[in-house]
Tab-separated table of C-alpha atoms in Angstrom:
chain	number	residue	atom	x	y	z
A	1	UNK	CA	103.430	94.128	96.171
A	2	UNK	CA	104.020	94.583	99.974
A	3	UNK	CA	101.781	96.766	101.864
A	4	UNK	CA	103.097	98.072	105.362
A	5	UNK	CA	100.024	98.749	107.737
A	6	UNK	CA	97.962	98.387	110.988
A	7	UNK	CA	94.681	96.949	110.492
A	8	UNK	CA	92.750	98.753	113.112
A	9	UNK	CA	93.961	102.026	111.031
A	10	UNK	CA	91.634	103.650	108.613
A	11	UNK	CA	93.806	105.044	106.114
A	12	UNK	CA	95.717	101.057	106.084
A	13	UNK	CA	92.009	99.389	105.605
A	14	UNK	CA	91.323	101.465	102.645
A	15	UNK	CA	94.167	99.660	100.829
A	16	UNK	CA	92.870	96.255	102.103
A	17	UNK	CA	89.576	97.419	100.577
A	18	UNK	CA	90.668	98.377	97.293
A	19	UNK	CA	92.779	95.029	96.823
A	20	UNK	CA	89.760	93.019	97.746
A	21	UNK	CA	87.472	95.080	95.346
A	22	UNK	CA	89.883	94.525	92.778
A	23	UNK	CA	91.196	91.311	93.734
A	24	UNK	CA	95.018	93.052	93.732
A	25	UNK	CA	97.677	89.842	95.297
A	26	UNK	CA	99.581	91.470	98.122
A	27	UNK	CA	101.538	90.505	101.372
A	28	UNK	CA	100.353	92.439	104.246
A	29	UNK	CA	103.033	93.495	106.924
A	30	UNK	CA	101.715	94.311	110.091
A	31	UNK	CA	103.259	97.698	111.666
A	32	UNK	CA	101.665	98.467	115.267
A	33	UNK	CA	100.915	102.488	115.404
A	34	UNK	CA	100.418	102.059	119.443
A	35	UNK	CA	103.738	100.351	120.338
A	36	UNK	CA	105.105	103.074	118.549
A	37	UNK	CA	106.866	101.063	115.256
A	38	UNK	CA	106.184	103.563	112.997
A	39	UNK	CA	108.663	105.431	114.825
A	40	UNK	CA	111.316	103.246	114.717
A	41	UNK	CA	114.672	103.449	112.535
A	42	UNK	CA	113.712	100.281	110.673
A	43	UNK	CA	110.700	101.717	109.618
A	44	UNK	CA	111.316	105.381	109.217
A	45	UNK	CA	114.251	104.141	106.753
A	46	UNK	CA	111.191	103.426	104.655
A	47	UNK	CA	108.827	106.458	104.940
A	48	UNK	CA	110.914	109.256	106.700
A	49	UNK	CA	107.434	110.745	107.524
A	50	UNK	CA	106.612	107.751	110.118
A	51	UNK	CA	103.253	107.281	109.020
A	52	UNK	CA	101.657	103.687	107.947
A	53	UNK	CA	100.266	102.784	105.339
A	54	UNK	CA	103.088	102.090	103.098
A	55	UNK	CA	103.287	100.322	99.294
A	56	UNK	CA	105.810	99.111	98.055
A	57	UNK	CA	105.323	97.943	94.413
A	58	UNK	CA	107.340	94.783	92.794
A	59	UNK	CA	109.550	97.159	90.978
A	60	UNK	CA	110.881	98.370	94.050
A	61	UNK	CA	108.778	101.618	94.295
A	62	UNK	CA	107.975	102.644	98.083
A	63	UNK	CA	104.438	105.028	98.212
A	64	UNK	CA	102.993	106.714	100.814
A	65	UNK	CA	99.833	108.470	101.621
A	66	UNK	CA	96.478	106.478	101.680
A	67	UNK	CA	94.787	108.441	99.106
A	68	UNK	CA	97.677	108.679	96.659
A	69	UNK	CA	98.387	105.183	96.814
A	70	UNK	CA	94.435	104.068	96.131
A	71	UNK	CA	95.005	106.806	93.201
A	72	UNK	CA	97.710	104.384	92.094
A	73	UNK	CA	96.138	100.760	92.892
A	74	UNK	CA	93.069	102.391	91.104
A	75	UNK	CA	94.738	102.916	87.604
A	76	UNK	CA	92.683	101.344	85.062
A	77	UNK	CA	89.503	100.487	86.864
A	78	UNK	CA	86.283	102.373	86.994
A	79	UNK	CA	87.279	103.441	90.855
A	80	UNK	CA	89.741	106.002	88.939
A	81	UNK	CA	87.024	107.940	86.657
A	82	UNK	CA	87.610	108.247	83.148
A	83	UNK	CA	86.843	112.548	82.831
A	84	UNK	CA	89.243	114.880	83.834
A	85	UNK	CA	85.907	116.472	85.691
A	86	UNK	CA	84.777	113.529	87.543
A	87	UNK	CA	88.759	112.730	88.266
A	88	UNK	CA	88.820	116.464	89.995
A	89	UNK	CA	85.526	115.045	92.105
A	90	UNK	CA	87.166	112.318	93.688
A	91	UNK	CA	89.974	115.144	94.605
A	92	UNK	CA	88.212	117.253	95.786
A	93	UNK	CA	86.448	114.179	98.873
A	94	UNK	CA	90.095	112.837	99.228
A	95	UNK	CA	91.496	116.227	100.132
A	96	UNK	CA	88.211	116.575	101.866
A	97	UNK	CA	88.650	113.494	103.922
A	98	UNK	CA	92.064	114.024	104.223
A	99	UNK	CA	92.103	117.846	105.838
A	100	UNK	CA	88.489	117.835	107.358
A	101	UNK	CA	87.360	114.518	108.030
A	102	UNK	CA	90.038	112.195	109.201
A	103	UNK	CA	92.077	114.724	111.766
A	104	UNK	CA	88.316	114.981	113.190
A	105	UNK	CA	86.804	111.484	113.208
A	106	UNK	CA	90.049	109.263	113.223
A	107	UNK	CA	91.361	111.188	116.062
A	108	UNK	CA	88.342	111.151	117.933
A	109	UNK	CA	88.314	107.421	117.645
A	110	UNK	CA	92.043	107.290	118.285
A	111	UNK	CA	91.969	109.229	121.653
A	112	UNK	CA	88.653	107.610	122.876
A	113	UNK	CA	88.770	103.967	121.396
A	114	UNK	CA	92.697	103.163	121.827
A	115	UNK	CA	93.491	105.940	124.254
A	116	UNK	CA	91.085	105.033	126.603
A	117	UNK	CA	89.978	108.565	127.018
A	118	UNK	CA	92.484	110.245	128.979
A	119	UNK	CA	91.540	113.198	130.902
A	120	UNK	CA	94.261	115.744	129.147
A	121	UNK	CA	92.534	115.333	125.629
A	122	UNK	CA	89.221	115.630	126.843
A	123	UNK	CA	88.901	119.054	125.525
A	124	UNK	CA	90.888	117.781	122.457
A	125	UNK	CA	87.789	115.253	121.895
A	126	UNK	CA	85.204	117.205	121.943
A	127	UNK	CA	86.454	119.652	119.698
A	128	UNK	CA	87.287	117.289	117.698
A	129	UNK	CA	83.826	115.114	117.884
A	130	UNK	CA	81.915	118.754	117.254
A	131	UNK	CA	84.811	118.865	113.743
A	132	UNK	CA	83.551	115.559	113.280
A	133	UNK	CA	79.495	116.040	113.169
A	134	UNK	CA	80.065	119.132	110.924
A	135	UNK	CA	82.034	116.526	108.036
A	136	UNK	CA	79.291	113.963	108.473
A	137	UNK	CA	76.773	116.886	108.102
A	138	UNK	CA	78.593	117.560	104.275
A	139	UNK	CA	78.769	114.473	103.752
A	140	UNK	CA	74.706	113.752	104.347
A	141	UNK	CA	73.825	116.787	102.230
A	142	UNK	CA	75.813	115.208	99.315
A	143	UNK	CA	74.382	111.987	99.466
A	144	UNK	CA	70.638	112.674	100.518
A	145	UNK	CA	71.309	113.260	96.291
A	146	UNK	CA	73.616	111.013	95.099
A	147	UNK	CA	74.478	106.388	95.726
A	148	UNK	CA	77.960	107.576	95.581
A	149	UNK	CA	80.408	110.402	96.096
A	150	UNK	CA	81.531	110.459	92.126
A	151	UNK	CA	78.924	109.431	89.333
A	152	UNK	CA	76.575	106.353	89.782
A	153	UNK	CA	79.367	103.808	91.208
A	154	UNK	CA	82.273	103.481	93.452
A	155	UNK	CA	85.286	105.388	93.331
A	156	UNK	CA	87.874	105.907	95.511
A	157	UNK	CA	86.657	109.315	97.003
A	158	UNK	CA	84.129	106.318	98.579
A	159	UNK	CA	86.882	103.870	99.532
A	160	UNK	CA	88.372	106.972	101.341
A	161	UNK	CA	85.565	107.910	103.200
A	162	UNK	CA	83.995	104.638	104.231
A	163	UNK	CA	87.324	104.169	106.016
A	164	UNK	CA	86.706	106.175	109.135
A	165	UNK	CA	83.282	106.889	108.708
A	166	UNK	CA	82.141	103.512	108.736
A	167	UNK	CA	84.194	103.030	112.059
A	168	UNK	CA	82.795	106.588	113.736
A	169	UNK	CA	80.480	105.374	116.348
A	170	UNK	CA	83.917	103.317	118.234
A	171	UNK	CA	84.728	107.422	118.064
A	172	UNK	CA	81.384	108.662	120.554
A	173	UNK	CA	79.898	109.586	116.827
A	174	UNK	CA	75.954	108.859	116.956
A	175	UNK	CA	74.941	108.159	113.045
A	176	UNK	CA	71.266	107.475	113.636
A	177	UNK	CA	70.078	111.014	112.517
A	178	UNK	CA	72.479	110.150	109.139
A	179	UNK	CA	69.985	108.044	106.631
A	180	UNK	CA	71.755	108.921	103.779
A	181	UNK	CA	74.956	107.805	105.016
A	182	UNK	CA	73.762	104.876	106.374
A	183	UNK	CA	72.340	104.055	103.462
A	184	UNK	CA	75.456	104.914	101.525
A	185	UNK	CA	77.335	102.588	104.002
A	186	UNK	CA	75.259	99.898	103.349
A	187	UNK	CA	75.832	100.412	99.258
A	188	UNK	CA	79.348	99.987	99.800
A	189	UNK	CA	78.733	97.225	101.978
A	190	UNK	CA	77.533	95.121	99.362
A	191	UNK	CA	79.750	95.465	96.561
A	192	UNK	CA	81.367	92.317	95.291
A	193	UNK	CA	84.659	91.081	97.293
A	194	UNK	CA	84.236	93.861	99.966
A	195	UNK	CA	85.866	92.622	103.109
A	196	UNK	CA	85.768	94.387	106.008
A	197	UNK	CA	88.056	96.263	108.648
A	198	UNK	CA	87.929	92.855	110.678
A	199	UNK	CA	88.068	90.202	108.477
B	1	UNK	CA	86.477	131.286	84.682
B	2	UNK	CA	86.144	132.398	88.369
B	3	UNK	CA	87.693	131.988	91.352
B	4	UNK	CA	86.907	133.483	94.923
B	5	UNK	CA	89.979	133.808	96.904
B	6	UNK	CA	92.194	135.729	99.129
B	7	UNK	CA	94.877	136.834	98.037
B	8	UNK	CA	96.828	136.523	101.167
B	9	UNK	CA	95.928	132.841	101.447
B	10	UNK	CA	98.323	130.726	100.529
B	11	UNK	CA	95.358	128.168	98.978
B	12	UNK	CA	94.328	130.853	96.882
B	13	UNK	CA	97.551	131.943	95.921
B	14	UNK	CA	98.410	128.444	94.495
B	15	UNK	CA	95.507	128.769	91.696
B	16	UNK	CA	96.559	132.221	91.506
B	17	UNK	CA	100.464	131.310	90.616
B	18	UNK	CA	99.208	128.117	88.489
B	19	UNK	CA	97.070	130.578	86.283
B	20	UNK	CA	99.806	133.139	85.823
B	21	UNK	CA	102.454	130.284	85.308
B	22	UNK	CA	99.811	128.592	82.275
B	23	UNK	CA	98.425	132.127	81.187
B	24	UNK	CA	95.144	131.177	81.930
B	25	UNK	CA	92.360	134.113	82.238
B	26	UNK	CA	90.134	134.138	85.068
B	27	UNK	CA	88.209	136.459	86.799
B	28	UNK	CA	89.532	136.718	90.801
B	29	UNK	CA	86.730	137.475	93.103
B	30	UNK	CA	88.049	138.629	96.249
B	31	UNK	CA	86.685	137.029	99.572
B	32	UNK	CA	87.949	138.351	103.163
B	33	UNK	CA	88.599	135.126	105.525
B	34	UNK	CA	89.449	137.012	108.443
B	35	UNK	CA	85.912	139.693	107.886
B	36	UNK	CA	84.343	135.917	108.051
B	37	UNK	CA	83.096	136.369	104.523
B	38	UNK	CA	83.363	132.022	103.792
B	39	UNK	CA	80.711	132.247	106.690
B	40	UNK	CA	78.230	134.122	104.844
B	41	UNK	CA	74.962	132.223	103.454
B	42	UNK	CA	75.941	133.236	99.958
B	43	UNK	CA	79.467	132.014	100.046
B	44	UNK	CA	77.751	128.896	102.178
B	45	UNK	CA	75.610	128.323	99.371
B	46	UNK	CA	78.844	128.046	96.837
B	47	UNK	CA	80.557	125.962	99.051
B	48	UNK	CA	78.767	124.535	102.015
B	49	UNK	CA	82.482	123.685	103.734
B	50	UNK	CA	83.078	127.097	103.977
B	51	UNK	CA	86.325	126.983	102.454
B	52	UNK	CA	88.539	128.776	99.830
B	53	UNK	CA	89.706	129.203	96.890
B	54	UNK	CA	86.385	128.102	95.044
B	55	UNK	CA	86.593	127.713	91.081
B	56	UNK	CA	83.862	128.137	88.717
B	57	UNK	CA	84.077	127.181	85.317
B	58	UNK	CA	83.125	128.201	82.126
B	59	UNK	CA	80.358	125.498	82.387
B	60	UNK	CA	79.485	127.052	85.799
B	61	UNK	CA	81.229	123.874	87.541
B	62	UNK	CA	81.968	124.551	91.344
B	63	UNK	CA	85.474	123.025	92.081
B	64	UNK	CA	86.738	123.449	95.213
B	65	UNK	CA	89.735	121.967	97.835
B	66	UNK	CA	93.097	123.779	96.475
B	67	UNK	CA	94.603	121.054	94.901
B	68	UNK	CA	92.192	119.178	93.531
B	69	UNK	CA	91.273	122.596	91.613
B	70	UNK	CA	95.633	122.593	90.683
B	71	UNK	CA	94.974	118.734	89.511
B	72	UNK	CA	91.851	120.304	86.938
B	73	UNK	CA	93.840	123.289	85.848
B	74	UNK	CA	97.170	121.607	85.331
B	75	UNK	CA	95.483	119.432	82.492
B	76	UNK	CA	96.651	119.049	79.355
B	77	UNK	CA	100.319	120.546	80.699
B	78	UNK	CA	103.554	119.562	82.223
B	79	UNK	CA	102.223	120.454	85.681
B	80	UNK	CA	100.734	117.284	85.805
B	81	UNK	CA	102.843	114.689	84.662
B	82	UNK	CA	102.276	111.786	81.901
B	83	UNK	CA	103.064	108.315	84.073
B	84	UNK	CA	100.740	106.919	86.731
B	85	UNK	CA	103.812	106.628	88.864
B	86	UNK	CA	104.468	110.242	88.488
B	87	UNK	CA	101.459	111.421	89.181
B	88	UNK	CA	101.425	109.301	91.946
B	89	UNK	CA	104.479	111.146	93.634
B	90	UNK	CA	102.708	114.622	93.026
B	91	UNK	CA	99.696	113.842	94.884
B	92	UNK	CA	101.657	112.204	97.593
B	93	UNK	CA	103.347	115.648	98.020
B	94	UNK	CA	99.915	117.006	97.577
B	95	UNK	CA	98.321	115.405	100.214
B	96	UNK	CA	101.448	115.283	102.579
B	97	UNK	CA	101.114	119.004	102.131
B	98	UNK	CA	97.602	119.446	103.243
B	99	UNK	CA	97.507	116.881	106.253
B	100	UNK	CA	101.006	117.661	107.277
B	101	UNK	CA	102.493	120.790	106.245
B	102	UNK	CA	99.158	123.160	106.201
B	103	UNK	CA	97.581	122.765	109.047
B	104	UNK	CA	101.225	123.361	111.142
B	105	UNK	CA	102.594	126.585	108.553
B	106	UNK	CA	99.808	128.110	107.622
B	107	UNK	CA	97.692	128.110	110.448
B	108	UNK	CA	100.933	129.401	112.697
B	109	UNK	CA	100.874	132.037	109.977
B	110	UNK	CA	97.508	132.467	110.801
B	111	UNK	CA	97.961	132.175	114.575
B	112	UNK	CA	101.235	135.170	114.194
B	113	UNK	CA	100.368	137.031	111.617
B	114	UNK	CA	96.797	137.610	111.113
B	115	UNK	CA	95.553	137.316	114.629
B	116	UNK	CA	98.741	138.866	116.681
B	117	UNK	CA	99.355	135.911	118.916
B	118	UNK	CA	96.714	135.947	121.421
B	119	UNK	CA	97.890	134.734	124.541
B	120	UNK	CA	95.395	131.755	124.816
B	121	UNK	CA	96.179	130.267	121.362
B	122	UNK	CA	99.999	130.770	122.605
B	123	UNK	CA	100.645	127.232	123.599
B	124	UNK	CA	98.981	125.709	120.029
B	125	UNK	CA	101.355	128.167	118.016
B	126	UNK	CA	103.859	126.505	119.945
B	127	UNK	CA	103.223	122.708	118.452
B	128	UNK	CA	101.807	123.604	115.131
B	129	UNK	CA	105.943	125.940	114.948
B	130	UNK	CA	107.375	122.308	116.110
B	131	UNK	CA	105.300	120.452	113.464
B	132	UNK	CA	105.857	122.917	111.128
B	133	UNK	CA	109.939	122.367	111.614
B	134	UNK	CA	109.426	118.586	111.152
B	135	UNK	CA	107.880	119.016	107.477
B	136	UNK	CA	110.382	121.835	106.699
B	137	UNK	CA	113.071	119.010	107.336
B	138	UNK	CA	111.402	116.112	105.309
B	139	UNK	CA	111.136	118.800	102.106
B	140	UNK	CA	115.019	119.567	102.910
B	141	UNK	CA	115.554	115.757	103.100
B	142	UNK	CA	114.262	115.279	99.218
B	143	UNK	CA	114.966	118.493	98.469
B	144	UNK	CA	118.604	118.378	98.879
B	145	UNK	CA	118.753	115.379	95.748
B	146	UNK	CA	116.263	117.083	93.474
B	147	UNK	CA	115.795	120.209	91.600
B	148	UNK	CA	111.893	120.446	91.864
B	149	UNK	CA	109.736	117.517	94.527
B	150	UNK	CA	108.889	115.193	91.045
B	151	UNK	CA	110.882	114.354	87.676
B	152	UNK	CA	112.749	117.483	86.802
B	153	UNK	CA	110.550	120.183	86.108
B	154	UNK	CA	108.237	121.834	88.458
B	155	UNK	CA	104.557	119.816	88.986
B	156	UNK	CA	101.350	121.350	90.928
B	157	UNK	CA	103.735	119.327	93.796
B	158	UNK	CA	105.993	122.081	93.445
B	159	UNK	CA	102.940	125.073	93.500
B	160	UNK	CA	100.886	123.260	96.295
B	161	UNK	CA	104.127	123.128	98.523
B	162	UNK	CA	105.436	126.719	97.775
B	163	UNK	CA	102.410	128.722	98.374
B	164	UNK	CA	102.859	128.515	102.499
B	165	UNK	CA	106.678	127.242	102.590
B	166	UNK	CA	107.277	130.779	100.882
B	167	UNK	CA	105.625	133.138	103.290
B	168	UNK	CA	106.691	130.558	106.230
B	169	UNK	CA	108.775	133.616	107.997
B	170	UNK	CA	105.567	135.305	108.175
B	171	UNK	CA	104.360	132.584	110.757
B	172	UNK	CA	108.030	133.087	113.111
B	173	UNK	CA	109.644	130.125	110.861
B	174	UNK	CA	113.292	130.316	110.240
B	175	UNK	CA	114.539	129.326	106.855
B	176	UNK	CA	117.998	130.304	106.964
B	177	UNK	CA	119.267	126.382	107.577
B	178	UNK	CA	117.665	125.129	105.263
B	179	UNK	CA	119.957	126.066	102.126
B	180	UNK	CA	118.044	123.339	99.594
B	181	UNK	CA	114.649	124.684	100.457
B	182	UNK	CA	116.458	127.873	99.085
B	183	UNK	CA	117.811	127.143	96.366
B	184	UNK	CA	113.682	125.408	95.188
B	185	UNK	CA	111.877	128.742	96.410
B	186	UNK	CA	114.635	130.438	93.912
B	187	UNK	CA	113.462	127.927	90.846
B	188	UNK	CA	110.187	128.392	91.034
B	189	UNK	CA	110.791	131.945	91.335
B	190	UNK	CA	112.382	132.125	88.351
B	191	UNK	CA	109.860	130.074	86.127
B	192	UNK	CA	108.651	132.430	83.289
B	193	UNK	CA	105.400	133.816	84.108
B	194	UNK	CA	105.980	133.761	87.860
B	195	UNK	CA	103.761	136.085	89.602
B	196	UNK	CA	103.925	136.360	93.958
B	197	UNK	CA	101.196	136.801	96.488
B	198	UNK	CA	101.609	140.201	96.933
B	199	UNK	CA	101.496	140.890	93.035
């Protein structure tokens, strides 16, 4: 299995995260968002839709999307939950994460942390920073009740989230006033072959 | 079974079509976006994101995010397919749909139709129209080699995608060149039990 992705990228880490939890053998081929190589030929041969990260399995199969590929990577393991209910739970954060949290926190991150914070997306930021609070707010609500997004253990509604949330404050995002999710961080932290976005 | 929706959102309409497509009852709540209804403390208190379609069981389960309710109600029928591989494909279309495709389509929909262009959101209409031509292409692209987006019958892929592609001249889009986008709206008009927004 190759997987096609830029480490500093949240939605590539939660790949490296799941194959570490599950100790899944890969090759890791690094594309670089900010020199632009997603958009090149070579690489939009691959996924037409020049976004990273990309799987592609040993039979040949090339996958896209983040969340659909942990979806795949978590077949048979307890981070893919056994009810049809609890599997509609972990839907329900992905598409969450996917349409509320990551265009929010990600970009936020991306414009101040990589951008450098230039002065035409200021206006962008914020809006996106004030996005941003209001996700983390959900997300806090949820887990002032519950050690995990799905049921009492990891899924990959969890894998998804920790992605970008655990990176926020390199986005201006203050998580202080956010016990739950701290503590929720820290949870995830501390399961067995986690490896981090640095490592 | 009950689900809170407008019927002019394309979200909503999705559960809507999926329901008349499997015959399943349900009882369809109306809620008025635009009136600001999802802002209301009692919608809040069904759904603290705000957002619709909302689902509630039988069992008085709250499901909520659009396709993550299609993923619960497509159980048990072809809509959701039998591999992991499969399934795989529909929620990449799923999710390529709600990070890339929504938020361009429907919310220049929004932008056009609901809210009559107001000047100051002019120059956001303007990118969400290009991004909204960019994901038009990449359906044509797959499109023009298959008869429905996974396998050969239609999948909640095909009812997550159609629900804004259909109405996508209501938001200024021209479909006219894109002849295999066409000929799909025309299949999965055609499926027995078929039912449109405006129905």
């Amino acid at each position: 299995m190759k997987i096609y992705g830029d480490a500093r990228s949240g939605n590539c880490y939660k790949l490296k995260l799941i194959c570490a939890l599950r100790g899944l053998e890969h090759e890791w081929i690094p594309v670089d968002v900010v020199q632009g190589e997603t958009r090149r030929s070579e690489f939009l041969s691959l996924n037409p839709n020049g976004q990273i990260p990309v799987c592609v399995t040993d039979d040949g199969e090339v996958l896209t999307e983040s969340n659909a590929i942990l979806f795949y990577l978590a077949q048979g393991s307890p981070y893919w939950p056994a009810t049809p209910l609890a599997q509609t739970r972990v839907l329900e954060w992905q598409f969450f994460e996917q349409y509320t949290h990551e265009p929010a926190i990600a970009v936020a991150r991306f414009i101040k942390f990589y951008l450098d914070m230039p002065a035409e997306r200021a206006a962008e930021y914020e809006s996106r920073v004030k996005a941003g609070y209001r996700a983390l707010d959900l997300m806090e609500r949820h887990l002032a009740s519950h050690a995990f997004f799905v049921g009492q253990a990891c899924t990959i509604a969890d894998i998804s989230l920790y992605a970008y949330t655990h990176v926020a404050p390199e986005g201006g995002f203050d998580l202080d006033g956010y016990a739950a999710i701290g503590a929720w961080l820290g949870r995830v932290r501390e399961l067995p072959g986690y490896v981090g976005m640095e490592d």
